[in-house]
mmCIF file of C-alpha atoms and ligand atoms in Angstrom:
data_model
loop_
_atom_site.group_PDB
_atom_site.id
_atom_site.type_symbol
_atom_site.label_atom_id
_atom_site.label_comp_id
_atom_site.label_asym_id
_atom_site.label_seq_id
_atom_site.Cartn_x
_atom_site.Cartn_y
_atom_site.Cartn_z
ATOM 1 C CA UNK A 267 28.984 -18.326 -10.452
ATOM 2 C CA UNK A 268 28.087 -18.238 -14.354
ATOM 3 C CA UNK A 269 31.311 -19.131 -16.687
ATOM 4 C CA UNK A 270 30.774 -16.990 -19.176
ATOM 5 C CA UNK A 271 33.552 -15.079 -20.666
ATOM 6 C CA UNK A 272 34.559 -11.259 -20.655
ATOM 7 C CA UNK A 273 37.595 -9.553 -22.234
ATOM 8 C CA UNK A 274 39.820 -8.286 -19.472
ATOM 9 C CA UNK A 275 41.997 -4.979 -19.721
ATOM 10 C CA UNK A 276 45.331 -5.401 -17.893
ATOM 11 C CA UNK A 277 46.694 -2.603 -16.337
ATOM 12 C CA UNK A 278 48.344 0.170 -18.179
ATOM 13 C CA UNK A 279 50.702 1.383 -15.395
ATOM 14 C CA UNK A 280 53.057 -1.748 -14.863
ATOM 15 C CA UNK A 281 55.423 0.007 -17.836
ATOM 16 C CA UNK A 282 58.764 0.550 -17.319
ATOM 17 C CA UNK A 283 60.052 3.766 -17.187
ATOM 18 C CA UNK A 284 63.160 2.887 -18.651
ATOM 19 C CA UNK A 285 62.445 0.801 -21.659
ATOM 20 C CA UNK A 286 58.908 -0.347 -21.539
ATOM 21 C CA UNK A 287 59.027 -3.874 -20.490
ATOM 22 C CA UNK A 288 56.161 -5.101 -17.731
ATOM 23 C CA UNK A 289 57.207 -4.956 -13.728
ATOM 24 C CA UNK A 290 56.950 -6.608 -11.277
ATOM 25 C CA UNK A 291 56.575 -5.875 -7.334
ATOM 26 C CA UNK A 292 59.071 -6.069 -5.524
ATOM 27 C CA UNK A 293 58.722 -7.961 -2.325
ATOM 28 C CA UNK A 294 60.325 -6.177 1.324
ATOM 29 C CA UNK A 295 60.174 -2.661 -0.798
ATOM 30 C CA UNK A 296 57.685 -0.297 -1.975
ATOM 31 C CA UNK A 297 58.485 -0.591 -5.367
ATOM 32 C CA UNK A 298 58.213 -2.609 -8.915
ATOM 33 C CA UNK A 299 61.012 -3.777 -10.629
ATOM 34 C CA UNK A 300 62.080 -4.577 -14.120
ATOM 35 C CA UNK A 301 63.743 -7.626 -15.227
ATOM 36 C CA UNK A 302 64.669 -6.460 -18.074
ATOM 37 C CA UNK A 303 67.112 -3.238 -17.126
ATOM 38 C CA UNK A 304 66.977 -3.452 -13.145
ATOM 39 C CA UNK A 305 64.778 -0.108 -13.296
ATOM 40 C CA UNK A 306 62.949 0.340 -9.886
ATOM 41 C CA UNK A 307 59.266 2.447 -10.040
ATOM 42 C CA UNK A 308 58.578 3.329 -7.255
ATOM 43 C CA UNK A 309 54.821 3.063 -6.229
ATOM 44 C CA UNK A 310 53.883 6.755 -4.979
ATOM 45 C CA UNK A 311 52.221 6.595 -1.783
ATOM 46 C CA UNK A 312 49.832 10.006 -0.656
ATOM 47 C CA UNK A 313 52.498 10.285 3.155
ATOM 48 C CA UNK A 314 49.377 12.680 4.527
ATOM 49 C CA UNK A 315 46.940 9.722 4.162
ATOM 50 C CA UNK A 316 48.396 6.833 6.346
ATOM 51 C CA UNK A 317 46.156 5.966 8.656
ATOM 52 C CA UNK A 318 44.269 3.028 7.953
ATOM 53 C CA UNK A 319 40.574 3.092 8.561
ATOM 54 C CA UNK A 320 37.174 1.397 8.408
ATOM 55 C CA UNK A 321 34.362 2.481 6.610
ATOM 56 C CA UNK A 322 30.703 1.825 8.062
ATOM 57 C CA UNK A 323 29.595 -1.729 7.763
ATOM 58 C CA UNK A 324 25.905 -0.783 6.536
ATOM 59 C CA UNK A 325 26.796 2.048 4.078
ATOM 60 C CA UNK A 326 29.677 -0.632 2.682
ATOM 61 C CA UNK A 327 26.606 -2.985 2.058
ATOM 62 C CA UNK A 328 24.519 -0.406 0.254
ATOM 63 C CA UNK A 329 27.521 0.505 -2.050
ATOM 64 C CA UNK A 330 28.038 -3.550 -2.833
ATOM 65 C CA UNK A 331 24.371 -4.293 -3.980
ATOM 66 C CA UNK A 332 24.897 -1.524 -6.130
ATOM 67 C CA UNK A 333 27.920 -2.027 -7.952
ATOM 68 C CA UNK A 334 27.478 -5.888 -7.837
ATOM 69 C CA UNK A 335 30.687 -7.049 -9.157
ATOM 70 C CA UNK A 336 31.259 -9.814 -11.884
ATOM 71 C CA UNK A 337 32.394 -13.293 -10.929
ATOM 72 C CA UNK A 338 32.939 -14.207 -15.069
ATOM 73 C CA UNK A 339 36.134 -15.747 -16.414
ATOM 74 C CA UNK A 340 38.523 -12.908 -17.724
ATOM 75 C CA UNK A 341 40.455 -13.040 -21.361
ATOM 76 C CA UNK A 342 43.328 -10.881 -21.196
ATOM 77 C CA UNK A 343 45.594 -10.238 -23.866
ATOM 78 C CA UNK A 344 49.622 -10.138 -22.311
ATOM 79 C CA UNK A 345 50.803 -7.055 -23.740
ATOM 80 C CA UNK A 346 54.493 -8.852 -23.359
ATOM 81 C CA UNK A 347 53.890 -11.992 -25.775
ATOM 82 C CA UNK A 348 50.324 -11.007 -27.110
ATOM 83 C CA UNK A 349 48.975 -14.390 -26.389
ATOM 84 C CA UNK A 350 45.782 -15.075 -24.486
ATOM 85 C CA UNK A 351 45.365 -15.890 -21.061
ATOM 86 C CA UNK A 352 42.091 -17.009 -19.242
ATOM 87 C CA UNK A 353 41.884 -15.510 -15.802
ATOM 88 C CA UNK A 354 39.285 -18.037 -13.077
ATOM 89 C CA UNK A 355 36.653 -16.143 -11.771
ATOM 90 C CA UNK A 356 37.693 -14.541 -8.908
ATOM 91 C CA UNK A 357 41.303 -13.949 -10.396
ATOM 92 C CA UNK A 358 42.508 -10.598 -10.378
ATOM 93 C CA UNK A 359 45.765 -11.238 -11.283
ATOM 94 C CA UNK A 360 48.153 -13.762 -12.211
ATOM 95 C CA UNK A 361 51.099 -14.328 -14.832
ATOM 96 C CA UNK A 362 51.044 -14.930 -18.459
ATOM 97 C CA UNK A 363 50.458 -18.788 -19.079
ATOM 98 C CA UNK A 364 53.100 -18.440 -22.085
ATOM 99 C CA UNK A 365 56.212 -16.019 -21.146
ATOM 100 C CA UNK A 366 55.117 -15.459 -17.219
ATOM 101 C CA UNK A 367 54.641 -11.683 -17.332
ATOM 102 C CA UNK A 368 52.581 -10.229 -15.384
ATOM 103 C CA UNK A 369 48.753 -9.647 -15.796
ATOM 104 C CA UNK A 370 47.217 -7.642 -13.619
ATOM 105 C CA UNK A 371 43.530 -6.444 -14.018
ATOM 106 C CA UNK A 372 42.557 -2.640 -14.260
ATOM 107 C CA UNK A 373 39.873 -1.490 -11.448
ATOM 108 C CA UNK A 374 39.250 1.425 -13.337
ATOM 109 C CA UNK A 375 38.996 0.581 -16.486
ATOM 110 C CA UNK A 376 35.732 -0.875 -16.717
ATOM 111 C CA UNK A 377 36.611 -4.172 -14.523
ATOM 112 C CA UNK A 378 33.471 -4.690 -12.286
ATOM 113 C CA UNK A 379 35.496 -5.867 -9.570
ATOM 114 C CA UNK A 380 35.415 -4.762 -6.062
ATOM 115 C CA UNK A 381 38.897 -2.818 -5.161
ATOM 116 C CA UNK A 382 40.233 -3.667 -1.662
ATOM 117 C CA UNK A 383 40.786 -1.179 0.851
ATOM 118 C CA UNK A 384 44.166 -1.764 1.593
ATOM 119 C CA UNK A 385 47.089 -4.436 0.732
ATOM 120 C CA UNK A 386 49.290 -5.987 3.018
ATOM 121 C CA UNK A 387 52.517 -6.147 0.622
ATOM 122 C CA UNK A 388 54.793 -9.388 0.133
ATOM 123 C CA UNK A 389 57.818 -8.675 2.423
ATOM 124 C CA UNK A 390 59.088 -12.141 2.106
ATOM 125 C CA UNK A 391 60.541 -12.828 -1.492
ATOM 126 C CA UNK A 392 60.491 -16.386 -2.830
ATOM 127 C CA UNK A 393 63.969 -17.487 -1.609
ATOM 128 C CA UNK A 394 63.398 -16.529 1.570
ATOM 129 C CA UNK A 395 59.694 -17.953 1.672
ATOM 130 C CA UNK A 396 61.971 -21.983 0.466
ATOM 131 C CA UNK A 397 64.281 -21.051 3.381
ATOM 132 C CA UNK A 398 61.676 -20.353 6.000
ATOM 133 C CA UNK A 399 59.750 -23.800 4.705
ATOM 134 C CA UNK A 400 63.476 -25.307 4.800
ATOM 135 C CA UNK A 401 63.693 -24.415 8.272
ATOM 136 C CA UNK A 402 60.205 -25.175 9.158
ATOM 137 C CA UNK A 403 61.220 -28.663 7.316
ATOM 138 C CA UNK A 404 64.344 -28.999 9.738
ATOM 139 C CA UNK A 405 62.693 -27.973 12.776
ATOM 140 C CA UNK A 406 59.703 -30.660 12.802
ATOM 141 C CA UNK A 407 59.304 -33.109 15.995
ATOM 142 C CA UNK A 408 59.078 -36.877 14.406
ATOM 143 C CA UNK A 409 59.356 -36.400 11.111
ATOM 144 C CA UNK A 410 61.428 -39.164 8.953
ATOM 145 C CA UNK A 411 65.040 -38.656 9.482
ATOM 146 C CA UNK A 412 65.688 -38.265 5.645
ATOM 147 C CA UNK A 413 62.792 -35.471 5.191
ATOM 148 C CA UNK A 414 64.213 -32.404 4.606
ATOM 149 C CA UNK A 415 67.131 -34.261 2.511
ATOM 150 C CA UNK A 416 64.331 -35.862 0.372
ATOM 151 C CA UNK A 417 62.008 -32.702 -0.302
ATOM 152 C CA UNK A 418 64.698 -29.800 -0.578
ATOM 153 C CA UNK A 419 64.388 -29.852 -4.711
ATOM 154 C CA UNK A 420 60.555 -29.759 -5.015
ATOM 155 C CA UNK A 421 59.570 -26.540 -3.047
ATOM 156 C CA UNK A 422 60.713 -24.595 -5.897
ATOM 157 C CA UNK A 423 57.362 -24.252 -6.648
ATOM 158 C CA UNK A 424 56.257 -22.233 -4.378
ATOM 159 C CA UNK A 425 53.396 -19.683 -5.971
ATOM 160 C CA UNK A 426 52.731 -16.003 -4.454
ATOM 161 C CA UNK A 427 49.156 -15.458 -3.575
ATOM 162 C CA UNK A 428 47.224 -12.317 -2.103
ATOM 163 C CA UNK A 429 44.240 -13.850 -0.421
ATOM 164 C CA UNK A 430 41.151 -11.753 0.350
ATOM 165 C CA UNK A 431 39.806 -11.006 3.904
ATOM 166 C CA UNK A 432 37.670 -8.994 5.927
ATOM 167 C CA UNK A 433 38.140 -7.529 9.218
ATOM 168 C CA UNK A 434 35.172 -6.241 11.528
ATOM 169 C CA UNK A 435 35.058 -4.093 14.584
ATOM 170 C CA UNK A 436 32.515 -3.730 16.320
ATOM 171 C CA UNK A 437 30.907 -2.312 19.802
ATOM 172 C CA UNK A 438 28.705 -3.846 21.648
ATOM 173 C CA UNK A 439 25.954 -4.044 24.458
ATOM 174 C CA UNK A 440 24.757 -7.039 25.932
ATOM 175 C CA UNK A 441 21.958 -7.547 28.377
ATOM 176 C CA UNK A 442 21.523 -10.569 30.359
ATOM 177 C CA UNK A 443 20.367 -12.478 33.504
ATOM 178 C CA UNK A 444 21.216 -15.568 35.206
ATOM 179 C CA UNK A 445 22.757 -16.586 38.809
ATOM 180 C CA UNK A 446 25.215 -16.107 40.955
ATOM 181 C CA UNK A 447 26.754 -18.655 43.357
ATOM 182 C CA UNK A 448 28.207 -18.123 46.361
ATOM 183 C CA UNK A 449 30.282 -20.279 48.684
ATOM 184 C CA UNK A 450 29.281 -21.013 52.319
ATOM 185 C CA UNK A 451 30.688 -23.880 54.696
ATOM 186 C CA UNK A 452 28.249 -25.973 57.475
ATOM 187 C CA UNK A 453 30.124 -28.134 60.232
ATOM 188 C CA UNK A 454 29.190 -31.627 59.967
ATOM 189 C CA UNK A 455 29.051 -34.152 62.668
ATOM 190 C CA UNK A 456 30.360 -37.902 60.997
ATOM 191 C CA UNK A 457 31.434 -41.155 62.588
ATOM 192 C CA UNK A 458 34.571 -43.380 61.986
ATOM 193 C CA UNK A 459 35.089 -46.283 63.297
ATOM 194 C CA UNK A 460 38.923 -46.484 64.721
ATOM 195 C CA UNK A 461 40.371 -50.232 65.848
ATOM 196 C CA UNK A 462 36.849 -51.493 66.403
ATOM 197 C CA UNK A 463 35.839 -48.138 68.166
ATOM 198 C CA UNK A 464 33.641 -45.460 67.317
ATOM 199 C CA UNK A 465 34.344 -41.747 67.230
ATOM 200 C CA UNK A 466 32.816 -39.055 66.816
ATOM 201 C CA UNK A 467 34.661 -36.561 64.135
ATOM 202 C CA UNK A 468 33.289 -33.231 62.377
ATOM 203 C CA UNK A 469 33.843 -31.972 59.284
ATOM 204 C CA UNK A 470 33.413 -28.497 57.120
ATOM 205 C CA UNK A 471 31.319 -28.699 53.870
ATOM 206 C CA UNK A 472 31.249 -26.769 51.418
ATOM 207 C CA UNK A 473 27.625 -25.337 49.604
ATOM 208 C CA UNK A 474 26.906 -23.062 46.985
ATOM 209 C CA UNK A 475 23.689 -20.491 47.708
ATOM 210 C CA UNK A 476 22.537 -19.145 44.025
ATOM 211 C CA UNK A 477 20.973 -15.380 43.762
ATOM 212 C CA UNK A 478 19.342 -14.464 40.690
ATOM 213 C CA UNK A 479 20.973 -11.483 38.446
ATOM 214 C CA UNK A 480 20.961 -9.663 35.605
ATOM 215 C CA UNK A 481 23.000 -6.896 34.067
ATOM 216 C CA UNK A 482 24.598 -5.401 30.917
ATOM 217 C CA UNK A 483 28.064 -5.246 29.876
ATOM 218 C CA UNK A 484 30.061 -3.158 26.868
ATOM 219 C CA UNK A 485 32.493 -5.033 24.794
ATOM 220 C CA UNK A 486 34.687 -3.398 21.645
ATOM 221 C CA UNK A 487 36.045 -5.626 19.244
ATOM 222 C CA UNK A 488 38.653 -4.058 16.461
ATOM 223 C CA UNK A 489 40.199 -6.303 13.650
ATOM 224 C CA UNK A 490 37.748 -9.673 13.474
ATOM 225 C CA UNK A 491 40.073 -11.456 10.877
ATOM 226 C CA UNK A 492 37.380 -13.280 8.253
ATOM 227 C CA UNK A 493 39.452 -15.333 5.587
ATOM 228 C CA UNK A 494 37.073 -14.132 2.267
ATOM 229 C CA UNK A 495 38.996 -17.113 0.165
ATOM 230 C CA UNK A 496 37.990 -20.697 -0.498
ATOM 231 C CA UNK A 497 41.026 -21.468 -2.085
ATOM 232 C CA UNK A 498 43.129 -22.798 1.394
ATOM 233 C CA UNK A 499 41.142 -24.140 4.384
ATOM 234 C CA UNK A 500 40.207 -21.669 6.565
ATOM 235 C CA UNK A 501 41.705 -23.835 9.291
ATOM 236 C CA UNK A 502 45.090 -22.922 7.731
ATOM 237 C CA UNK A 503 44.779 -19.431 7.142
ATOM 238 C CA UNK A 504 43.717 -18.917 10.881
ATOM 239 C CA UNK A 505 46.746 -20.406 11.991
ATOM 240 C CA UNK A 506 48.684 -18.325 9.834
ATOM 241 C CA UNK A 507 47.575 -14.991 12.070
ATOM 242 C CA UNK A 508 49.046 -12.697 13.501
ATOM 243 C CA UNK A 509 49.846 -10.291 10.255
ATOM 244 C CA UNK A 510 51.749 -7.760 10.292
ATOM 245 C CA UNK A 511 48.998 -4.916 10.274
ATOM 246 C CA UNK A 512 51.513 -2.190 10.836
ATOM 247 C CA UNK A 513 52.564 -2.843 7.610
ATOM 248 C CA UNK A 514 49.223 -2.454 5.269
ATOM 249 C CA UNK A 515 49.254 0.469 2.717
ATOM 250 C CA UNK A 516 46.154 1.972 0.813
ATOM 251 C CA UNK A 517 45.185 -0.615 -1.820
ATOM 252 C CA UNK A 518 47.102 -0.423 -4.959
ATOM 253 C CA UNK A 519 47.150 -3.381 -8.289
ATOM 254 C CA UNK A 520 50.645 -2.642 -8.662
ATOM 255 C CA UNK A 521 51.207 -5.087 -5.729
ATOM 256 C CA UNK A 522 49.856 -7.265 -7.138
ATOM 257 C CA UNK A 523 52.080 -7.530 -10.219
ATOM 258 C CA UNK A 524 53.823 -10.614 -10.682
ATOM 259 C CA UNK A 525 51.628 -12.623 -7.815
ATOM 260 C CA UNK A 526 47.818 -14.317 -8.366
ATOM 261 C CA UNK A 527 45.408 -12.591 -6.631
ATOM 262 C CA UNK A 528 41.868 -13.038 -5.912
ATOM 263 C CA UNK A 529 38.663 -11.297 -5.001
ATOM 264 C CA UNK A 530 36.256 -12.490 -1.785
ATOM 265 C CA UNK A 531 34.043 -15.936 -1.758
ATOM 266 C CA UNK A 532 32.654 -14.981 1.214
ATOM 267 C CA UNK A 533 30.497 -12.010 0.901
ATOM 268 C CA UNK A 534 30.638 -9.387 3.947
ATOM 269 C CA UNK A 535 27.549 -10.569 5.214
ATOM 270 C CA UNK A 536 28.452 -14.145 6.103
ATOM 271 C CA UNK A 537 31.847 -12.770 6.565
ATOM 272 C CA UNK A 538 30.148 -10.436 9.325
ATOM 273 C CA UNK A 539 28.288 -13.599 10.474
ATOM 274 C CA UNK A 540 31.752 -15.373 11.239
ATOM 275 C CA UNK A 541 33.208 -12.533 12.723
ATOM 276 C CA UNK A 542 30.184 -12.494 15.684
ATOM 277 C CA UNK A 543 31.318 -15.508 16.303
ATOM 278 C CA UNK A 544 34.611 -14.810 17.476
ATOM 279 C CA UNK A 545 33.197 -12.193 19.983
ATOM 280 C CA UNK A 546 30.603 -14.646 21.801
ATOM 281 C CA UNK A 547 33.608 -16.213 24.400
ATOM 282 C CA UNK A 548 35.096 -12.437 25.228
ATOM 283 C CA UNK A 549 31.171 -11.435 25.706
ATOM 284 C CA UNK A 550 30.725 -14.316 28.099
ATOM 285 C CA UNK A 551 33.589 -13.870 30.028
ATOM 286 C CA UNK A 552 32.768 -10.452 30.541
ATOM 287 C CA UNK A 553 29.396 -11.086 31.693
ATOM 288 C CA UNK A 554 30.811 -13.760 34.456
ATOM 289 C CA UNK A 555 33.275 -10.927 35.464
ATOM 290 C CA UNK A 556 30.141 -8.840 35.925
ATOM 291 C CA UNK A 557 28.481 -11.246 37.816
ATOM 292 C CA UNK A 558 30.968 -11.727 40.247
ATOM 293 C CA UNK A 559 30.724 -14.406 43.336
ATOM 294 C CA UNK A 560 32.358 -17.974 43.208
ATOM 295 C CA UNK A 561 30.465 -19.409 40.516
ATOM 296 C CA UNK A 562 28.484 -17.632 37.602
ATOM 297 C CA UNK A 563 25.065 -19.258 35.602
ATOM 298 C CA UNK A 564 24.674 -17.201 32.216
ATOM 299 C CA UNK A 565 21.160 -17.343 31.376
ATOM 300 C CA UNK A 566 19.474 -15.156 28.621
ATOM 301 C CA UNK A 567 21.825 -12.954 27.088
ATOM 302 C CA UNK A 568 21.214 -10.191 24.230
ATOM 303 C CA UNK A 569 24.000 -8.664 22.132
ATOM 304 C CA UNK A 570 23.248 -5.337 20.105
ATOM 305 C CA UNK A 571 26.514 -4.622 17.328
ATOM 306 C CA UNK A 572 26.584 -0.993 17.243
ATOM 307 C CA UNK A 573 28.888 0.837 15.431
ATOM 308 C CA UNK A 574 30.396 -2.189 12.891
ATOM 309 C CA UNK A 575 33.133 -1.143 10.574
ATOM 310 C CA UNK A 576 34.629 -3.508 7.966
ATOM 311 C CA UNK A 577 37.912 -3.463 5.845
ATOM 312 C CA UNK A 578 38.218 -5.579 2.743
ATOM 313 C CA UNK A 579 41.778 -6.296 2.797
ATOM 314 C CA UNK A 580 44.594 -8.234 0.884
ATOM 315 C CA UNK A 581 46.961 -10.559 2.775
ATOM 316 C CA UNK A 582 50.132 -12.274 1.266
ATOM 317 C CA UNK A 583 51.181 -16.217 1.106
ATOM 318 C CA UNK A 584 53.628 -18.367 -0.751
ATOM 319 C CA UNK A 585 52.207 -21.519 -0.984
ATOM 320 C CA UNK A 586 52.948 -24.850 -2.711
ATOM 321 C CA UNK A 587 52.925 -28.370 -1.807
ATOM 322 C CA UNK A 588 55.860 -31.387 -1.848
ATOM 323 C CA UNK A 589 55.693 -34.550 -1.740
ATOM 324 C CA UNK A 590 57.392 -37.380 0.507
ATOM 325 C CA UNK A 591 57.102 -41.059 -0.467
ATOM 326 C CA UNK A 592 54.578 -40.532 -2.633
ATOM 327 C CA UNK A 593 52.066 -38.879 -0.518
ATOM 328 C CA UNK A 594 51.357 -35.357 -1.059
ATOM 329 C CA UNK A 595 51.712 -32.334 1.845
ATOM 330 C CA UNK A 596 50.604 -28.782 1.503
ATOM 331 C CA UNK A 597 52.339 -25.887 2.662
ATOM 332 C CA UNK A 598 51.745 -22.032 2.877
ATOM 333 C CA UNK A 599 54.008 -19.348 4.595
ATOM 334 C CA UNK A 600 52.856 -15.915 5.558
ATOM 335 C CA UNK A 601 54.714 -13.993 3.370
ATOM 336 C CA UNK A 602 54.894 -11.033 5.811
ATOM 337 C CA UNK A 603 55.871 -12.717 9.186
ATOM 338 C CA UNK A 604 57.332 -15.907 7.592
ATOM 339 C CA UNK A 605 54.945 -18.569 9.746
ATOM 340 C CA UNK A 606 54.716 -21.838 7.886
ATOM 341 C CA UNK A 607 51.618 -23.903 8.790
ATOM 342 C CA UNK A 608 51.941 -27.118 6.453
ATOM 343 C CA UNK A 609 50.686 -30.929 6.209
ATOM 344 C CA UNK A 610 53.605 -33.359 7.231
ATOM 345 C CA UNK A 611 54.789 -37.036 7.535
ATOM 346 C CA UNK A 612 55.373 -38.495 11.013
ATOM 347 C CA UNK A 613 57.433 -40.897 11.432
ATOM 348 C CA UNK A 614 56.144 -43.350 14.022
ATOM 349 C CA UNK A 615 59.359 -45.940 14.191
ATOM 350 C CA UNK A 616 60.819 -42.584 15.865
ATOM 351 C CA UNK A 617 58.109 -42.145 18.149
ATOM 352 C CA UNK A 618 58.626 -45.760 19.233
ATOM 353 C CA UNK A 619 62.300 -45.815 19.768
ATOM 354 C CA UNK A 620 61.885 -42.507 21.444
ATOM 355 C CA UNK A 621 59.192 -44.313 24.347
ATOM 356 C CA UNK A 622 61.807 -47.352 24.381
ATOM 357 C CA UNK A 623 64.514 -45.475 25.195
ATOM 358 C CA UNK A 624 62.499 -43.914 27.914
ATOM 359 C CA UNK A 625 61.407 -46.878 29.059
ATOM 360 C CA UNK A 626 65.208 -47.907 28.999
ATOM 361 C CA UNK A 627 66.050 -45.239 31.174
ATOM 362 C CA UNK A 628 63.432 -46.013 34.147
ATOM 363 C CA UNK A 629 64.468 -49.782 34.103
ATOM 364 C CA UNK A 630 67.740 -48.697 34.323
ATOM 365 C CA UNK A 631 67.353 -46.522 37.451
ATOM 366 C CA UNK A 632 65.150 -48.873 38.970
ATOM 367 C CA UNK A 633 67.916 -51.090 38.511
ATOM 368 C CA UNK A 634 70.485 -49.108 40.167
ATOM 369 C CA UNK A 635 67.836 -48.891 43.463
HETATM 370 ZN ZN1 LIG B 278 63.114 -1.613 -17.840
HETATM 371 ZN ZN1 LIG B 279 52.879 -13.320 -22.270
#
């Protein structure tokens, strides 16, 4: 990443068409909406083109090295307030630092900035991304009694992000050889020795005889979820899957308006890389289906990926952290199914009266015996 700086152009079609103020998207519709006069815009989508597709991994590649995008700092000027804002590299879009309007970057307009394929909108608005944490909050096994009492006023800062990620599909062949075991029983002659007597007893044991094997199964893979951000663990944003596929549209900025966004960190490649990954236990498990018998050996194997396809999609979170007893907890919701996946206290005084009082209750019925 270099730092330097390039001006930014933000993008010219966030205008109201009633009086000319800046929009914003509106989460759970398909439209932005003003502030200012409660105008809605509706974002035009082409009806005859919904099906979402892949494009071919390899060709996607090419096109990359050639258009290598910038990772520089942005300047933007808010056309609201006029001031300045500084978007990180990586930013796409964010609000004004001064008046909070929003400032979204132009792919068009000379930005060299890799547009995503398609967007998975916000569905969940703000309130209802506090109320799902709220609940989340509520719900929690051993927590502190006085948790969700003590943290309802600080989640208010809950900040909208679209993160970046790729998905991969993928067919593939895989060639391999090992053993198969199979079960067979011998009767075995044994001695016990009963009350100072000896008898004779027999017994069946089981053995395994191993035949060598090899073979080739097919696998297809469709929708290998990479996280492409850096900015949450990808620990949490795996647990916030499923999304809500059904629900992506072709990419457009204007959903962005109003929310930070981000391009990738990870580049396809290692994002491809990652996504192998999560085919190598499906691949395996095939190939001991294949083999067959009691038990299975996997020796060599050798995948080909034929066929990979890749999407560079946008995902939505709220996400925001709160604090209890001085200790700080991070949070995010998916802000299309409502999941929350978050950092939280335990409390282990509960824990401990919980075992007493189970303890309690077995000394008690042994009591009663
Ligand atoms: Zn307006
Ligand atoms: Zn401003």
């Amino acid at each position: 990443m270099n730092n330097t700086i390039s001006p930014g152009t933000i993008n010219p079609s966030l205008k109201c068409n009633g009086c000319g103020a800046l929009l914003y998207f509106a989460p759970g519709s398909r439209s932005l909406k003003c502030d200012h006069c409660g105008e809605r815009n509706a974002i035009e989508t082409d009806q005859t083109d919904r099906a979402i597709q892949s494009v071919d991994y390899d060709r996607f590649i090419d096109h990359l090295s050639e258009n290598k995008k910038s990772d520089d700092m942005k300047v933007v000027n808010c056309s609201n307030c006029g001031s300045q804002t500084t978007l990180s590299a990586f930013t796409t879009s964010d609000k004004c630092s001064f008046c909070a309007a929003p400032l979204v970057l132009s792919p068009e307009d000379g930005q060299q900035y890799l547009p995503p394929h398609y967007i998975l909108p916000f569905e969940i608005n703000k309130q209802q991304g506090i109320d799902y944490f709220q609940k989340w909050l509520k719900g929690l096994w051993w927590a502190p009694k006085d948790l969700a009492k003590e943290v309802n006023s600080s989640s208010s800062g809950l900040q909208g992000i679209y993160l970046p990620h790729w998905t991969y599909d993928t067919d593939t062949t895989t060639g391999y050889n090992g053993r198969r075991g199979e079960y067979y029983y011998t009767t075995e002659n044994y001695t016990v020795t009963v009350e100072g007597k000896t008898e004779n007893r027999t017994r069946e044991v089981q053995h395994t005889q191993w035949w060598a094997v090899s073979g080739k199964v097919n696998c297809s893979f469709n929708d290998l979820i990479v996280p492409a951000s850096k900015s949450l663990p990808p620990k949490t944003l795996n647990k916030l899957a499923p999304w809500n596929f059904k629900m992506l549209v072709k990419f457009d900025e204007r959903y962005m308006s109003g929310f930070r966004s981000e391009t990738y960190q990870v580049d396809p490649q290692q994002g491809l890389l990652m996504a192998i990954e999560q085919t190598k236990d499906q691949i395996r498990y095939a190939i001991n289906q294949d083999i067959g018998g009691d038990r299975q050996e996997i020796g060599d194997i050798e995948t080909d990926y034929l066929n990979k396809a890749i999407k560079y999609i946008m995902l939505p979170v709220w996400a925001s952290a709160y604090s209890y007893n001085n200790k700080v907890y991070q949070f995010t919701v998916n802000a299309s199914t409502g999941e929350v996946i978050g950092q939280r206290p335990i409390s282990w005084i509960r824990i401990l009266f919980f075992i007493l009082k189970i303890l309690a209750v077995i000394v008690a019925g042994m009591l009663l015996l």
